[in-house]
Short mmCIF file of C-alpha atoms in Angstrom, two decimals:
data_model
loop_
_atom_site.label_atom_id
_atom_site.label_comp_id
_atom_site.label_asym_id
_atom_site.label_seq_id
_atom_site.Cartn_x
_atom_site.Cartn_y
_atom_site.Cartn_z
CA MET A 170 -28.49 -38.85 303.78
CA ARG A 171 -25.70 -39.32 306.34
CA ALA A 172 -28.27 -40.30 308.95
CA THR A 173 -29.75 -42.80 306.52
CA ARG A 174 -26.35 -44.38 305.87
CA GLY A 175 -25.80 -44.57 309.61
CA ALA A 176 -29.16 -46.28 310.09
CA VAL A 177 -28.31 -48.81 307.36
CA ARG A 178 -24.94 -49.56 308.97
CA ALA A 179 -26.61 -49.98 312.34
CA HIS A 180 -29.22 -52.31 310.86
CA ILE A 181 -26.61 -54.44 309.09
CA GLY A 182 -24.58 -54.53 312.32
CA ALA A 183 -27.61 -55.67 314.32
CA VAL A 184 -28.38 -58.51 311.90
CA ALA A 185 -24.69 -59.47 311.80
CA LEU A 186 -24.69 -59.59 315.61
CA GLY A 187 -27.75 -61.84 315.48
CA ALA A 188 -25.96 -64.10 313.00
CA ALA A 189 -22.91 -64.26 315.32
CA LEU A 190 -25.14 -65.25 318.23
CA CYS A 191 -26.74 -67.96 316.09
CA ALA A 192 -23.39 -69.40 314.97
CA GLY A 193 -21.52 -68.83 318.25
CA PRO A 194 -22.35 -72.15 319.94
CA ALA A 195 -20.61 -74.08 317.14
CA LEU A 196 -17.32 -72.31 317.95
CA ARG A 197 -17.31 -72.97 321.67
CA PRO A 198 -14.67 -75.35 323.04
CA GLY A 199 -16.08 -78.83 323.45
CA ALA A 200 -18.96 -78.27 321.00
CA ALA A 201 -19.71 -81.42 319.03
CA THR A 202 -19.50 -79.64 315.70
CA PRO A 203 -19.10 -81.93 312.66
CA TRP A 204 -16.28 -79.88 311.19
CA THR A 205 -15.63 -82.19 308.26
CA THR A 206 -19.19 -81.95 306.93
CA LEU A 207 -19.28 -78.22 307.72
CA ALA A 208 -15.99 -77.60 305.89
CA LEU A 209 -17.09 -79.60 302.84
CA LEU A 210 -20.42 -77.78 302.57
CA ALA A 211 -18.92 -74.34 303.23
CA GLY A 212 -16.10 -74.97 300.76
CA LEU A 213 -18.55 -76.17 298.13
CA HIS A 214 -20.74 -73.11 298.63
CA LEU A 215 -17.67 -70.86 298.41
CA ALA A 216 -16.50 -72.54 295.20
CA CYS A 217 -19.94 -72.18 293.61
CA GLU A 218 -20.17 -68.51 294.54
CA LEU A 219 -16.71 -67.84 293.12
CA LEU A 220 -17.70 -69.56 289.89
CA GLY A 221 -20.83 -67.46 289.83
CA ARG A 222 -18.70 -64.31 289.63
CA ARG A 223 -17.09 -65.47 286.39
CA PRO A 224 -18.52 -64.64 282.96
CA PHE A 225 -20.65 -67.03 280.95
CA PRO A 226 -20.45 -69.99 280.37
CA VAL A 227 -18.76 -70.86 283.67
CA GLY A 228 -20.48 -68.37 285.93
CA PHE A 229 -24.07 -68.12 284.84
CA ALA A 230 -26.03 -68.70 288.01
CA GLY A 231 -28.24 -66.11 289.58
CA ALA A 232 -29.41 -65.45 293.10
CA GLY A 233 -30.82 -68.57 294.72
CA SER A 234 -28.88 -71.04 292.57
CA PHE A 235 -27.17 -72.50 295.63
CA PHE A 236 -30.02 -72.32 298.15
CA PRO A 237 -30.47 -76.14 297.90
CA LEU A 238 -26.91 -76.46 299.20
CA LEU A 239 -27.64 -74.16 302.15
CA LEU A 240 -30.85 -76.00 302.96
CA ALA A 241 -29.02 -79.32 302.74
CA ALA A 242 -26.64 -77.89 305.34
CA ALA A 243 -29.65 -77.03 307.50
CA PHE A 244 -30.81 -80.66 307.26
CA LEU A 245 -27.39 -82.24 307.86
CA LEU A 246 -25.88 -80.00 310.55
CA PRO A 247 -26.87 -78.61 313.94
CA PRO A 248 -28.34 -75.09 313.67
CA ALA A 249 -25.21 -73.24 314.86
CA ALA A 250 -22.95 -75.13 312.47
CA ALA A 251 -25.39 -74.73 309.57
CA ALA A 252 -25.31 -70.95 310.04
CA LEU A 253 -21.56 -70.92 309.35
CA VAL A 254 -21.90 -72.61 305.96
CA ALA A 255 -23.29 -69.52 304.24
CA VAL A 256 -20.68 -67.08 305.53
CA PRO A 257 -17.54 -67.68 303.39
CA GLY A 258 -19.41 -67.91 300.09
CA SER A 259 -21.55 -64.85 300.80
CA LEU A 260 -18.53 -62.74 301.72
CA ALA A 261 -16.75 -63.75 298.51
CA GLY A 262 -19.75 -63.83 296.15
CA ARG A 263 -21.08 -61.35 293.65
CA ALA A 264 -21.91 -58.03 295.29
CA GLY A 265 -23.83 -56.27 292.52
CA LYS A 266 -24.03 -52.53 293.06
CA PRO A 267 -21.68 -50.70 295.46
CA PRO A 268 -20.98 -50.52 298.33
CA ALA A 269 -19.74 -54.08 297.83
CA ALA A 270 -18.48 -54.67 301.38
CA ALA A 271 -21.77 -53.68 303.00
CA ARG A 272 -23.79 -55.76 300.55
CA ARG A 273 -21.64 -58.84 301.14
CA ALA A 274 -21.80 -58.41 304.90
CA TRP A 275 -25.56 -58.07 304.75
CA ARG A 276 -25.92 -61.13 302.53
CA ALA A 277 -23.74 -63.25 304.81
CA ALA A 278 -25.62 -62.14 307.92
CA GLU A 279 -29.14 -62.65 306.56
CA LEU A 280 -28.33 -66.05 305.04
CA ALA A 281 -26.68 -67.22 308.26
CA VAL A 282 -29.80 -66.26 310.26
CA ALA A 283 -32.12 -67.83 307.67
CA VAL A 284 -30.17 -71.11 307.55
CA TRP A 285 -30.05 -71.20 311.35
CA ALA A 286 -33.83 -70.75 311.51
CA ALA A 287 -34.37 -73.50 308.92
CA ALA A 288 -32.07 -75.90 310.78
CA ARG A 289 -33.77 -75.07 314.09
CA VAL A 290 -37.24 -75.80 312.73
CA HIS A 291 -36.00 -78.97 311.04
CA ALA A 292 -34.47 -80.22 314.30
CA LEU A 293 -37.56 -79.37 316.38
CA LEU A 294 -39.73 -81.50 314.08
CA GLY A 295 -37.40 -84.51 314.23
CA GLY A 296 -35.92 -83.99 310.78
CA PRO A 297 -32.41 -85.37 311.51
CA ALA A 298 -33.85 -88.66 312.76
CA ALA A 299 -36.08 -88.90 309.67
CA LEU A 300 -33.01 -88.59 307.44
CA GLY A 301 -31.42 -91.74 308.79
CA SER A 302 -30.50 -94.70 306.64
CA PRO A 303 -32.96 -95.52 305.21
CA PRO A 304 -34.80 -92.15 305.39
CA ASP A 305 -38.26 -92.08 306.91
CA LEU A 306 -40.31 -91.07 303.90
CA PRO A 307 -42.78 -89.47 303.47
CA TYR A 308 -42.56 -88.12 307.06
CA ALA A 309 -39.21 -86.48 306.25
CA LEU A 310 -41.06 -84.14 303.91
CA LEU A 311 -42.86 -82.44 306.82
CA PRO A 312 -39.79 -81.02 308.61
CA VAL A 313 -38.16 -80.23 305.26
CA CYS A 314 -41.14 -78.15 304.05
CA ALA A 315 -41.42 -76.45 307.45
CA ALA A 316 -37.71 -75.61 307.33
CA ALA A 317 -38.04 -74.19 303.81
CA LEU A 318 -40.97 -72.09 305.00
CA ALA A 319 -38.90 -70.75 307.91
CA PHE A 320 -35.99 -70.03 305.56
CA SER A 321 -38.27 -68.12 303.18
CA ALA A 322 -40.04 -66.21 305.95
CA VAL A 323 -36.78 -65.07 307.58
CA LEU A 324 -35.31 -63.94 304.25
CA ALA A 325 -38.52 -62.06 303.39
CA ALA A 326 -38.58 -60.38 306.79
CA LEU A 327 -34.93 -59.32 306.57
CA ASP A 328 -35.17 -58.19 302.93
CA GLY A 329 -38.18 -56.07 303.81
CA SER A 330 -36.40 -54.59 306.80
CA ILE A 331 -33.42 -53.43 304.75
CA LEU A 332 -35.78 -51.86 302.20
CA LEU A 333 -37.55 -50.10 305.05
CA VAL A 334 -34.30 -48.68 306.42
CA ALA A 335 -32.25 -48.08 303.27
CA GLU A 336 -34.97 -47.02 300.83
CA GLN A 337 -37.25 -45.52 303.52
CA LEU A 338 -40.25 -47.26 301.99
CA PRO A 339 -43.55 -47.44 303.89
CA ALA A 340 -43.84 -50.67 305.88
CA ARG A 341 -46.65 -52.04 303.71
CA ARG A 342 -44.64 -51.54 300.53
CA ALA A 343 -41.38 -52.81 302.00
CA TRP A 344 -42.76 -56.27 302.77
CA ARG A 345 -45.54 -56.50 300.21
CA GLY A 346 -45.29 -59.67 298.14
CA LEU A 347 -41.83 -60.76 299.32
CA LEU A 348 -42.94 -63.99 300.98
CA ALA A 349 -45.58 -64.81 298.37
CA ARG A 350 -43.07 -64.53 295.51
CA SER A 351 -40.30 -66.51 297.20
CA LEU A 352 -42.18 -69.28 299.00
CA ALA A 353 -42.74 -71.63 296.05
CA PRO A 354 -39.11 -71.45 294.79
CA HIS A 355 -37.79 -72.03 298.30
CA LEU A 356 -40.01 -75.08 298.72
CA VAL A 357 -38.48 -76.47 295.52
CA HIS A 358 -35.02 -75.64 296.87
CA GLY A 359 -35.95 -77.47 300.07
CA LEU A 360 -36.87 -80.63 298.17
CA ALA A 361 -33.59 -80.45 296.24
CA GLY A 362 -31.79 -79.96 299.55
CA LEU A 363 -33.56 -83.05 300.88
CA MET A 364 -32.28 -85.07 297.91
CA MET A 365 -28.75 -83.84 298.61
CA ALA A 366 -29.01 -84.70 302.30
CA VAL A 367 -30.34 -88.21 301.60
CA LEU A 368 -27.55 -88.92 299.11
CA TRP A 369 -24.98 -87.38 301.47
CA ASN A 370 -26.00 -89.78 304.23
CA SER A 371 -26.22 -92.77 301.87
CA SER A 372 -23.47 -95.23 300.95
CA TYR A 373 -22.71 -93.13 297.87
CA GLY A 374 -21.49 -90.25 300.03
CA PRO A 375 -21.04 -86.51 299.42
CA LEU A 376 -19.88 -86.89 295.83
CA ALA A 377 -23.25 -88.25 294.73
CA ALA A 378 -25.00 -85.31 296.41
CA LEU A 379 -23.20 -82.90 294.10
CA PHE A 380 -25.14 -84.17 291.11
CA VAL A 381 -28.27 -82.54 292.54
CA LEU A 382 -26.63 -79.14 292.09
CA LEU A 383 -26.15 -79.48 288.35
CA PRO A 384 -29.84 -79.50 287.29
CA MET A 385 -30.60 -76.73 289.80
CA TYR A 386 -27.71 -74.70 288.44
CA ILE A 387 -28.92 -75.14 284.86
CA SER A 388 -32.56 -74.40 285.72
CA CYS A 389 -31.55 -71.16 287.47
CA TRP A 390 -29.52 -70.16 284.43
CA VAL A 391 -32.48 -70.83 282.11
CA TYR A 392 -34.74 -68.80 284.39
CA ALA A 393 -32.21 -65.94 284.45
CA GLN A 394 -31.92 -66.06 280.65
CA TYR A 395 -35.69 -65.81 280.33
CA HIS A 396 -35.73 -62.69 282.48
CA ARG A 397 -32.83 -61.16 280.55
CA GLU A 398 -34.67 -61.79 277.30
CA HIS A 399 -37.86 -60.29 278.72
CA ALA A 400 -35.91 -57.25 279.91
CA ALA A 401 -34.46 -56.87 276.41
CA HIS A 402 -37.98 -56.98 274.98
CA ARG A 403 -39.11 -54.24 277.35
CA ALA A 404 -36.06 -52.15 276.47
CA THR A 405 -36.87 -52.49 272.76
CA ILE A 406 -40.47 -51.40 273.33
CA ARG A 407 -39.37 -48.51 275.55
CA ALA A 408 -36.90 -47.22 272.96
CA LEU A 409 -39.51 -47.23 270.19
CA VAL A 410 -42.12 -45.52 272.36
CA GLN A 411 -39.66 -42.86 273.47
CA ALA A 412 -38.79 -42.16 269.85
CA VAL A 413 -42.49 -41.64 269.02
CA ASP A 414 -43.02 -39.46 272.09
CA ILE A 415 -40.08 -37.24 271.17
CA LYS A 416 -41.40 -36.78 267.64
CA ASP A 417 -45.10 -36.35 268.51
CA THR A 418 -45.06 -34.51 271.83
CA TYR A 419 -48.82 -33.84 271.82
CA THR A 420 -49.53 -37.53 272.46
CA ARG A 421 -46.84 -38.23 275.04
CA GLY A 422 -48.11 -40.91 277.43
CA HIS A 423 -50.83 -41.91 274.98
CA SER A 424 -49.07 -45.15 274.03
CA GLU A 425 -48.77 -46.41 277.61
CA ARG A 426 -52.42 -45.62 278.31
CA VAL A 427 -53.59 -47.42 275.18
CA GLY A 428 -51.53 -50.40 276.34
CA ARG A 429 -53.29 -50.32 279.74
CA ALA A 430 -56.73 -50.02 278.16
CA SER A 431 -55.94 -52.91 275.80
CA VAL A 432 -54.99 -55.06 278.79
CA LEU A 433 -58.28 -54.20 280.52
CA ILE A 434 -60.21 -55.35 277.46
CA ALA A 435 -58.09 -58.50 277.05
CA HIS A 436 -58.67 -59.52 280.67
CA GLU A 437 -62.41 -59.01 280.37
CA LEU A 438 -62.40 -61.21 277.28
CA GLY A 439 -60.62 -63.95 279.24
CA LEU A 440 -57.56 -64.10 276.98
CA ASP A 441 -54.61 -66.11 278.23
CA ARG A 442 -51.63 -64.46 279.85
CA GLU A 443 -49.35 -64.57 276.81
CA ARG A 444 -51.96 -62.92 274.58
CA VAL A 445 -52.58 -60.27 277.22
CA GLU A 446 -48.89 -59.40 277.14
CA VAL A 447 -48.93 -59.26 273.34
CA LEU A 448 -51.98 -56.97 273.48
CA ARG A 449 -50.11 -54.70 275.86
CA PHE A 450 -47.23 -54.48 273.38
CA ALA A 451 -49.71 -53.82 270.56
CA GLY A 452 -51.34 -50.97 272.47
CA ILE A 453 -48.01 -49.41 273.38
CA LEU A 454 -46.64 -49.61 269.82
CA HIS A 455 -49.79 -48.93 267.81
CA ASP A 456 -48.54 -45.48 266.70
CA VAL A 457 -44.89 -46.39 266.12
CA GLY A 458 -45.44 -45.73 262.41
CA LYS A 459 -45.58 -42.01 263.19
CA LEU A 460 -41.79 -42.18 263.05
CA GLY A 461 -42.22 -42.26 259.27
CA VAL A 462 -44.58 -39.27 259.14
CA PRO A 463 -43.03 -35.80 258.66
CA THR A 464 -42.88 -33.92 261.95
CA ARG A 465 -44.45 -30.81 260.40
CA VAL A 466 -47.57 -32.87 259.64
CA LEU A 467 -47.79 -34.39 263.12
CA ARG A 468 -47.42 -31.01 264.84
CA LYS A 469 -49.51 -28.92 262.47
CA ASP A 470 -52.01 -26.71 264.32
CA GLY A 471 -54.44 -26.06 261.50
CA PRO A 472 -56.55 -28.41 259.38
CA LEU A 473 -54.71 -31.04 257.38
CA THR A 474 -54.82 -30.87 253.59
CA PRO A 475 -56.05 -33.98 251.72
CA GLU A 476 -52.45 -34.76 250.77
CA GLU A 477 -51.26 -34.43 254.38
CA ARG A 478 -54.10 -36.65 255.53
CA ARG A 479 -53.10 -39.32 253.03
CA VAL A 480 -49.54 -39.11 254.38
CA ILE A 481 -50.59 -39.51 258.00
CA GLU A 482 -52.90 -42.40 257.10
CA LEU A 483 -49.81 -44.31 256.02
CA HIS A 484 -48.57 -44.58 259.62
CA PRO A 485 -50.08 -48.05 260.25
CA GLU A 486 -48.13 -49.43 257.29
CA TYR A 487 -44.98 -47.63 258.36
CA GLY A 488 -45.42 -49.10 261.83
CA HIS A 489 -45.86 -52.61 260.46
CA GLU A 490 -42.66 -52.26 258.46
CA ILE A 491 -40.76 -50.99 261.51
CA VAL A 492 -41.75 -53.97 263.70
CA ARG A 493 -41.86 -56.63 260.97
CA GLY A 494 -38.62 -58.23 262.12
CA ILE A 495 -39.38 -58.19 265.87
CA GLY A 496 -40.47 -61.79 266.33
CA PHE A 497 -41.66 -61.63 269.94
CA LEU A 498 -44.44 -59.17 269.03
CA GLY A 499 -46.46 -61.91 267.31
CA GLU A 500 -50.00 -60.80 266.51
CA ALA A 501 -49.24 -57.32 267.84
CA ARG A 502 -47.87 -56.58 264.37
CA ALA A 503 -51.32 -57.16 262.87
CA ALA A 504 -52.83 -54.80 265.47
CA ILE A 505 -50.34 -52.09 264.53
CA LEU A 506 -51.25 -52.48 260.85
CA HIS A 507 -55.05 -52.66 261.23
CA HIS A 508 -55.99 -50.60 264.30
CA HIS A 509 -57.61 -47.92 262.09
CA GLU A 510 -59.86 -50.36 260.23
CA ARG A 511 -63.61 -50.02 260.88
CA LEU A 512 -66.28 -52.66 261.14
CA ASP A 513 -68.23 -51.11 258.26
CA GLY A 514 -65.19 -51.28 255.94
CA SER A 515 -64.56 -47.53 255.70
CA GLY A 516 -61.29 -47.57 257.67
CA TYR A 517 -57.70 -47.73 256.47
CA PRO A 518 -55.21 -48.87 255.26
CA TYR A 519 -57.00 -51.82 253.56
CA GLY A 520 -60.69 -51.23 254.20
CA LEU A 521 -61.20 -54.51 256.08
CA SER A 522 -64.61 -55.07 257.65
CA GLY A 523 -66.27 -57.17 260.37
CA ARG A 524 -64.45 -60.32 261.43
CA GLY A 525 -61.93 -59.76 258.67
CA ILE A 526 -60.23 -57.32 261.04
CA PRO A 527 -57.89 -59.20 263.41
CA GLU A 528 -59.20 -59.45 266.97
CA CYS A 529 -56.14 -57.73 268.42
CA ALA A 530 -56.67 -54.77 266.08
CA ARG A 531 -60.32 -54.46 267.13
CA ILE A 532 -59.19 -54.36 270.77
CA VAL A 533 -56.53 -51.70 270.18
CA ALA A 534 -58.94 -49.59 268.08
CA VAL A 535 -61.33 -49.28 271.03
CA ALA A 536 -58.49 -48.59 273.49
CA ASP A 537 -56.98 -45.98 271.17
CA ALA A 538 -60.25 -44.12 270.65
CA PHE A 539 -61.07 -44.23 274.37
CA ASP A 540 -57.77 -42.61 275.34
CA ALA A 541 -58.01 -40.08 272.51
CA MET A 542 -61.37 -38.95 273.89
CA THR A 543 -60.38 -38.83 277.55
CA SER A 544 -56.95 -37.21 277.07
CA THR A 545 -56.49 -33.45 277.18
CA ARG A 546 -54.76 -32.01 274.15
CA SER A 547 -53.56 -28.48 273.37
CA TYR A 548 -56.68 -27.77 271.30
CA ARG A 549 -59.35 -29.32 273.55
CA ARG A 550 -60.11 -30.74 276.97
CA GLY A 551 -60.61 -34.44 277.49
CA ARG A 552 -64.05 -35.95 277.93
CA PRO A 553 -65.11 -37.58 281.20
CA VAL A 554 -64.81 -41.36 281.16
CA PRO A 555 -68.61 -42.02 281.19
CA ALA A 556 -69.12 -39.69 278.21
CA ALA A 557 -66.33 -41.42 276.28
CA VAL A 558 -67.82 -44.84 276.97
CA GLU A 559 -71.25 -43.67 275.78
CA GLU A 560 -69.69 -42.37 272.56
CA LEU A 561 -67.96 -45.71 272.00
CA LYS A 562 -71.28 -47.49 272.49
CA ARG A 563 -72.93 -45.14 270.00
CA CYS A 564 -70.32 -46.03 267.37
CA ALA A 565 -70.32 -49.77 268.19
CA GLY A 566 -71.33 -51.92 265.24
CA THR A 567 -70.19 -49.43 262.61
CA GLN A 568 -66.77 -48.26 263.74
CA PHE A 569 -65.99 -50.49 266.74
CA ASP A 570 -66.59 -54.10 267.70
CA PRO A 571 -69.46 -54.07 270.26
CA GLN A 572 -67.85 -56.96 272.18
CA MET A 573 -64.66 -54.93 272.73
CA VAL A 574 -66.63 -51.85 273.77
CA ARG A 575 -68.60 -53.87 276.34
CA ALA A 576 -65.38 -55.44 277.65
CA LEU A 577 -63.79 -52.01 278.12
CA ALA A 578 -66.89 -50.72 279.91
CA ARG A 579 -66.82 -53.69 282.30
CA GLY A 580 -63.12 -53.24 282.96
CA LEU A 581 -63.56 -49.54 283.69
CA GLU A 582 -66.41 -50.28 286.11
CA ARG A 583 -64.25 -52.82 287.91
CA TYR A 584 -60.89 -51.03 288.00
CA GLY A 585 -61.55 -47.37 287.21
CA TRP A 586 -59.25 -45.26 285.06
CA SER A 587 -56.52 -42.76 285.72
CA GLY A 588 -54.97 -41.39 282.56
CA ALA A 589 -53.14 -38.29 283.69
CA VAL A 590 -50.02 -38.29 281.50
CA THR A 591 -50.10 -35.98 278.45
CA ALA A 592 -47.54 -33.77 276.77
CA ASP A 593 -49.56 -30.64 277.44
CA ASP A 594 -49.01 -28.41 280.40
CA ALA A 595 -51.68 -28.53 283.10
CA ARG A 596 -52.31 -24.79 282.67
CA LEU A 597 -53.91 -25.00 279.24
CA PRO A 598 -55.17 -22.07 277.20
CA PRO A 599 -58.88 -22.03 276.45
CA PRO A 600 -59.78 -24.92 274.12
CA ARG A 601 -60.09 -23.97 270.48
CA GLU A 602 -61.31 -25.55 267.25
CA ALA A 603 -58.63 -27.69 265.70
CA ALA A 604 -58.30 -30.29 263.06
CA GLY A 605 -58.64 -33.95 263.85
CA GLU A 606 -55.67 -36.22 263.69
CA ALA A 607 -55.76 -39.29 261.54
CA ASP A 608 -59.19 -40.48 260.55
CA GLY A 609 -60.65 -37.62 258.54
CA GLY A 610 -63.34 -36.76 261.07
CA ARG A 611 -65.13 -40.08 260.66
CA GLY A 612 -66.39 -41.28 264.04
CA VAL A 613 -64.59 -40.75 267.34
CA ASP A 614 -61.13 -42.06 266.50
CA ALA A 615 -58.06 -40.12 267.59
CA GLY A 616 -58.60 -36.44 267.63
CA THR A 617 -62.01 -35.91 266.05
CA LEU A 618 -63.71 -34.57 269.18
CA ARG A 619 -63.30 -30.85 268.71
CA THR A 620 -66.09 -29.50 270.89
CA PRO A 621 -64.91 -27.69 274.04
CA LEU A 622 -66.06 -29.90 276.88
CA GLY A 623 -64.65 -28.19 279.93
CA PRO A 624 -62.19 -29.63 282.44
CA ARG A 625 -62.14 -33.36 282.99
CA PRO A 626 -63.11 -34.48 286.51
CA GLN A 627 -60.79 -36.70 288.46
CA GLU A 628 -61.71 -40.37 288.09
CA PRO A 629 -61.24 -42.71 291.04
CA LEU A 630 -58.26 -44.99 290.86
CA GLY A 631 -60.24 -48.08 291.82
CA PRO A 632 -58.62 -51.46 292.52
CA ARG A 633 -55.28 -52.38 291.02
CA PRO A 634 -55.63 -53.49 287.35
CA PRO A 635 -55.10 -57.21 286.71
CA ASP A 636 -51.70 -56.90 285.02
CA GLY A 637 -50.09 -55.27 288.10
CA THR A 638 -49.74 -51.84 286.48
CA GLU A 639 -51.16 -48.77 288.09
CA GLY A 640 -52.55 -45.66 286.47
CA SER A 641 -50.51 -42.50 286.28
CA ARG A 642 -50.85 -40.46 289.39
#
């Protein structure tokens, strides 16, 4: 660990040295550095970063809120002078996690190098001349976009390098996706920086350029609020799932796998992104109603009595009541209520049939049964994936929607399946006869496969699933 900390310090020192070399020419005696413009831009960046450290509603900006200001500096100043603009604000800005000093030093160094690179590219392509009065549009867009690309590429390279050194990630993982995720936002920041630079050089002067910051500041806050809200949603889902897993340890990991299988089906059906996310929530929370079922019933080893079976068949209604007030779940609430309905009308809780069963519930029903068959439980081994798919096809039209079964089969062929997380220990006792779980032995739903099938072979992982999640290893 000490060697790792030393490597991180050395890496930060090397980048800081590079930043000093970039900014050094502006500090030499006789350098034609426009100190007034530099001081105004650096002071403005410092003031914005200090405001960003304050609580809402004054300081609500996130990372990147002031990149248009830095890129405007790259367009208005020589490269060495532009590199200095980022330093005061970065050293005084929000540090996040400790160690604060090292994080601030790193941020100042990487931004100085990135701004220097952007200014250098902008100057090489004749950008300063194109920003004259009047500006040479649309040619001015070319050096601006090239500068934004250089800014994004340098930041991605440096961010990946610190992950490589500090987190000791493999090189492919350290840099994977950094440039692709940041390029589009930085191009937008570059265009906003161009607007600031044009107004700065106009007869209206620097004061008019400040108005460009306000909409960027607000848009960054809205974006940050969206991500905070999404994180709160995920935390809510996680808390409910953990509560179910603690109560029903035999199915630990089942909820996440049903969510993944539901997403596979939704993608094969061509559902839009928002509905895919809702289907993921539905799959993850489909058994949340087990919180209302007595633990002795959930964990009973022997056959369930008719009364106990009636109690456990209430869990879809319990689940619907639990999530009724969670607005962001949308149609996932209907899936939680109806995922044990059957196409022939013999399911529960309401005996719906055919198209009267909501589409999301028909999707989750197939995903739930698939994972129940392929998961190893304390009383039986899981079936191989091909055998589970064949059983789903056999029950299609009576218990399951054939369209959903075909979609799951296509998704499994394309992406494979790896469902390795269960509550049972890997060293299982010999499988034994046991009672089914919740559907009274009708069809293949959750826990009705009681025949010892031997150990489950390892399925290939296949390509990465379309929602970015990966199977349990």
